[in-house]
Coordinates of C-alpha atoms in Angstrom, one line a residue:
M247 CA 35.2 -13.2 -3.5
T248 CA 31.8 -14.8 -5.0
T249 CA 29.4 -12.3 -6.7
P250 CA 26.0 -11.5 -4.5
M251 CA 23.3 -13.1 -6.4
V252 CA 20.9 -9.9 -5.2
E253 CA 22.6 -6.6 -4.0
A254 CA 20.3 -3.9 -3.2
V255 CA 22.3 -0.6 -2.4
Q256 CA 20.2 2.3 -0.9
V257 CA 17.1 1.1 -2.8
H258 CA 14.4 4.2 -2.7
K259 CA 10.9 3.8 -4.3
S260 CA 8.1 6.3 -3.9
F261 CA 4.4 6.3 -5.5
G262 CA 3.9 10.1 -5.8
R263 CA 4.2 11.4 -2.5
V264 CA 4.1 8.1 -0.6
E265 CA 7.6 7.0 0.0
V266 CA 7.5 2.9 -0.1
L267 CA 10.9 2.3 0.1
R268 CA 13.4 4.3 2.4
G269 CA 17.0 3.1 1.6
I270 CA 17.0 -0.7 1.6
D271 CA 20.4 -2.5 1.8
L272 CA 20.4 -6.2 1.2
T273 CA 22.6 -8.7 0.1
V274 CA 21.7 -12.4 -0.6
M275 CA 24.7 -15.1 -1.6
P276 CA 24.0 -17.9 -4.2
G277 CA 22.5 -20.7 -3.0
E278 CA 20.8 -18.7 0.2
V279 CA 17.2 -18.2 1.2
A280 CA 16.2 -14.8 2.3
C281 CA 12.7 -14.4 4.0
V282 CA 11.3 -11.1 4.4
I283 CA 8.5 -10.7 7.1
G284 CA 6.7 -7.6 8.2
P285 CA 2.9 -5.7 8.5
S286 CA 1.2 -5.0 5.6
G287 CA 1.9 -1.8 3.8
S288 CA 5.7 -2.1 4.9
G289 CA 7.1 -2.2 1.3
K290 CA 7.9 -6.0 1.1
S291 CA 6.1 -6.9 -2.1
T292 CA 7.3 -3.4 -3.8
F293 CA 11.0 -4.4 -2.8
L294 CA 10.4 -7.6 -4.5
R295 CA 9.2 -6.1 -7.6
C296 CA 12.1 -3.7 -7.6
I297 CA 14.6 -6.8 -8.0
N298 CA 13.3 -7.6 -11.3
H299 CA 12.0 -4.2 -12.4
L300 CA 8.6 -4.8 -12.4
E301 CA 8.8 -1.4 -10.4
R302 CA 11.5 1.1 -11.1
I303 CA 13.5 2.3 -8.4
D304 CA 14.0 6.0 -7.7
A305 CA 17.4 6.0 -6.3
G306 CA 20.2 3.6 -5.4
A307 CA 20.9 0.5 -7.2
M308 CA 19.8 -3.2 -7.7
R309 CA 22.1 -5.8 -9.2
V310 CA 21.1 -9.5 -9.6
D311 CA 24.5 -11.5 -10.1
G312 CA 26.7 -8.3 -10.5
E313 CA 24.5 -7.2 -13.3
L314 CA 22.7 -3.6 -12.7
I315 CA 18.9 -4.4 -13.2
G316 CA 16.6 -2.1 -15.2
Y317 CA 19.8 0.3 -15.9
R318 CA 23.3 0.6 -17.5
E319 CA 25.9 3.3 -16.4
A320 CA 27.4 5.3 -18.7
G321 CA 29.5 8.4 -18.0
G322 CA 28.7 8.3 -14.6
R323 CA 25.1 8.3 -14.9
L324 CA 22.3 5.8 -14.9
H325 CA 20.5 5.0 -18.0
E326 CA 17.1 3.2 -18.1
L327 CA 17.4 0.1 -20.3
R328 CA 14.7 -0.3 -23.3
E329 CA 11.9 -3.1 -22.2
S330 CA 13.5 -5.5 -24.4
E331 CA 16.7 -5.2 -22.6
V332 CA 15.0 -5.6 -19.3
A333 CA 12.7 -8.7 -20.6
R334 CA 16.3 -10.3 -21.1
Q335 CA 17.3 -9.9 -17.4
R336 CA 14.0 -11.1 -16.3
R337 CA 14.5 -14.2 -18.1
D338 CA 16.9 -15.4 -15.2
I339 CA 14.4 -14.3 -12.3
G340 CA 11.6 -16.5 -11.8
M341 CA 8.7 -14.8 -9.6
V342 CA 5.6 -16.6 -8.2
F343 CA 2.9 -14.2 -7.1
Q344 CA -0.2 -14.6 -4.3
R345 CA -2.4 -15.3 -7.2
F346 CA -1.5 -18.1 -9.6
N347 CA -2.3 -15.9 -12.9
L348 CA -2.4 -19.1 -14.8
F349 CA -3.9 -19.0 -18.3
P350 CA -7.3 -20.6 -17.8
H351 CA -7.7 -21.8 -21.3
K352 CA -4.4 -23.6 -21.1
T353 CA -3.5 -27.0 -19.7
A354 CA -1.1 -27.2 -16.5
A355 CA 1.7 -28.4 -19.1
E356 CA 0.6 -25.6 -21.6
N357 CA 1.1 -23.1 -18.7
V358 CA 4.4 -24.4 -18.1
M359 CA 5.5 -24.5 -21.7
E360 CA 4.3 -21.0 -22.6
A361 CA 7.3 -18.7 -21.6
P362 CA 10.0 -21.1 -23.1
R363 CA 8.0 -21.4 -26.3
T364 CA 7.3 -17.7 -26.8
V365 CA 10.5 -16.4 -25.2
R366 CA 13.2 -18.9 -26.0
R367 CA 11.6 -20.4 -29.1
E368 CA 12.2 -23.5 -27.7
P369 CA 10.6 -26.6 -29.9
R370 CA 7.2 -27.7 -28.9
R371 CA 8.5 -31.4 -28.0
A372 CA 11.5 -30.1 -26.0
A373 CA 9.3 -27.5 -24.1
R374 CA 6.4 -30.1 -23.2
E375 CA 9.3 -32.7 -22.2
R376 CA 10.7 -30.1 -19.7
A377 CA 6.9 -29.1 -18.7
M378 CA 6.2 -32.9 -17.8
A379 CA 9.5 -33.2 -15.6
L380 CA 8.7 -30.0 -13.9
L381 CA 5.2 -31.1 -13.1
D382 CA 6.6 -34.3 -11.8
R383 CA 9.1 -32.4 -9.5
V384 CA 6.3 -30.5 -8.0
G385 CA 4.3 -33.6 -7.4
L386 CA 1.7 -33.2 -10.4
S387 CA 2.3 -35.7 -12.8
D388 CA -1.2 -36.8 -12.6
K389 CA -2.4 -33.4 -13.8
Y390 CA -0.6 -32.4 -17.0
D391 CA -3.6 -32.1 -19.1
S392 CA -5.5 -30.7 -16.4
Y393 CA -7.0 -26.8 -16.7
P394 CA -6.6 -24.5 -13.8
A395 CA -10.6 -24.8 -13.0
Q396 CA -9.7 -28.4 -12.6
L397 CA -7.1 -28.0 -9.8
S398 CA -7.3 -26.7 -6.1
G399 CA -5.5 -23.6 -5.3
G400 CA -2.6 -25.4 -3.8
Q401 CA -2.0 -27.5 -7.1
Q402 CA -2.4 -24.1 -9.2
Q403 CA 0.4 -22.6 -7.3
R404 CA 2.5 -25.5 -7.7
V405 CA 1.9 -25.1 -11.7
A406 CA 2.9 -21.6 -11.3
I407 CA 6.3 -22.6 -9.7
A408 CA 7.1 -25.0 -12.2
R409 CA 6.2 -22.2 -14.9
A410 CA 8.9 -19.9 -13.2
L411 CA 11.4 -22.7 -13.3
A412 CA 10.8 -23.4 -16.8
M413 CA 13.1 -20.5 -17.9
Q414 CA 15.6 -22.2 -15.9
P415 CA 16.1 -19.0 -13.4
R416 CA 19.2 -18.3 -11.5
L417 CA 17.0 -16.5 -8.7
M418 CA 13.5 -17.3 -7.4
L419 CA 11.5 -14.7 -6.0
F420 CA 8.1 -15.5 -4.1
D421 CA 5.5 -13.0 -2.9
E422 CA 3.6 -14.4 -0.3
P423 CA 2.9 -17.7 -2.3
T424 CA 0.5 -19.2 0.3
S425 CA -1.5 -16.2 1.3
A426 CA -4.3 -17.0 -0.9
L427 CA -4.6 -20.8 -0.1
D428 CA -6.8 -22.4 2.1
P429 CA -4.7 -23.4 5.4
E430 CA -4.7 -27.5 4.6
L431 CA -3.2 -26.6 1.2
V432 CA -0.2 -24.5 2.5
G433 CA 2.0 -27.2 3.4
E434 CA 2.4 -28.9 -0.3
V435 CA 3.7 -25.5 -1.7
L436 CA 5.8 -24.8 1.2
D437 CA 7.1 -28.6 0.6
V438 CA 8.2 -27.7 -3.0
M439 CA 9.7 -24.5 -1.7
R440 CA 11.5 -26.8 0.9
G441 CA 12.9 -28.9 -2.1
L442 CA 13.9 -26.0 -4.0
A443 CA 16.1 -24.5 -1.3
G444 CA 17.6 -28.0 -0.8
E445 CA 18.8 -28.0 -4.4
G446 CA 20.5 -24.8 -4.0
M447 CA 18.3 -22.2 -5.4
T448 CA 18.7 -18.7 -4.3
M449 CA 15.5 -17.4 -3.1
V450 CA 14.0 -14.4 -1.9
V451 CA 10.8 -15.2 0.0
V452 CA 8.1 -12.6 1.5
T453 CA 6.2 -14.8 3.6
H454 CA 3.9 -14.9 6.7
E455 CA 5.1 -18.6 7.5
M456 CA 7.4 -17.9 10.3
G457 CA 7.9 -22.0 10.6
F458 CA 9.0 -21.9 6.9
A459 CA 11.3 -18.9 7.7
R460 CA 12.7 -20.5 10.7
E461 CA 13.5 -23.9 9.1
V462 CA 14.5 -22.9 5.5
G463 CA 15.7 -19.5 5.7
D464 CA 19.3 -18.3 5.9
T465 CA 18.6 -14.9 6.7
L466 CA 15.4 -13.4 8.2
V467 CA 14.5 -9.8 7.2
F468 CA 11.8 -7.5 9.1
M469 CA 10.7 -4.6 7.5
D470 CA 8.5 -1.8 8.6
E471 CA 7.8 1.6 6.9
G472 CA 9.8 1.0 3.7
R473 CA 12.8 0.3 6.2
I474 CA 14.9 -2.9 7.1
V475 CA 14.4 -2.9 10.9
E476 CA 16.1 -5.9 12.1
A477 CA 17.7 -8.8 9.8
G478 CA 19.9 -11.8 10.9
Q479 CA 19.6 -15.7 11.3
P480 CA 16.0 -16.4 11.6
R481 CA 16.4 -18.3 15.0
D482 CA 18.1 -15.4 16.3
V483 CA 15.6 -12.9 15.1
L484 CA 12.5 -15.0 15.9
G485 CA 13.8 -16.2 19.3
N486 CA 15.5 -12.9 20.4
P487 CA 14.5 -10.0 18.4
Q488 CA 16.7 -7.0 19.3
H489 CA 14.1 -4.1 18.0
E490 CA 11.0 -3.3 20.0
R491 CA 9.4 -2.6 16.6
T492 CA 10.2 -6.4 15.8
Q493 CA 9.3 -7.6 19.2
A494 CA 5.8 -6.2 19.1
F495 CA 5.1 -7.5 15.4
L496 CA 6.4 -10.9 16.5
S497 CA 4.1 -10.9 19.5
K498 CA 1.2 -10.7 17.2
V499 CA 2.1 -13.5 14.9
L500 CA 4.0 -16.1 16.7

C-alpha cells in the first residue's frame, strides 16, 4: 500500500469559541492534486495551514507522508513537538500564500536562495544556480536580478512559487495563489501550477479557479462551515453536485 502524502483524520480547530474546522477527513495520495473550494469563512485556509502546523489542531491527526505533523505519539498520548522539530517537518512542505511575502530589498534570485542558504546552509554558488534554474522553470529567466517592486503581481507570485520549490518539497500547498492578481495575470501563475502537476508534484490548492480545478485536479473538495460537504472527481462535483449546499454555491460562481 502506498502511504498517503496527506492524511487528515477528524481534524478540529477552534479560535476561542468559534469552531473553524469540525472533523475534517481527507486523503491525498502522492502525485495527486486536491483542489479545495468553498465560501469565505468555510475553513479552507485554516485547514491548509494545519497541514504544516502553522495552525495547531485541537483534535484529530494530521500526517504528511506517514509522519505525524506537529506532534509525536508516546504512551498513547500526543505531545507537541518543539518549534525546531516542526521547522524540520516544514522543510518538505512548500507553501504559497495569497500575498507574495517577498523580501523587498532582495532580488528575485536572492529571494529564492534565502531558505536553502539559511535553513540548509547551502553554499552560495549552488543556491544561486538552483535559484536561476527555478526562475527559468517559472518563466522568469530575464528577472534574476530584478527587485519585487520591478515585477508585476504575476511575476512576484511566480518568484514565490520558485522560492517554495527551492527547498525541494514533497508537497506543495497553495492558498488562493491567484486571488490577489489582476485577471490578466492569473493565467501565467496557473500555467506554472499546471506544469508542476504534470511533473507529478503533490498539491493541495485552495482556489476559486474552477477551470483549473476541473482541468488539473484529481479531487475536488467543497467545504462549508468547517466541514467537507462534498468531495469527488472535479468534473462530477462541478457538473453534477449532489448536495444542495454545493449546488447553491456553484450556481453563484460558475
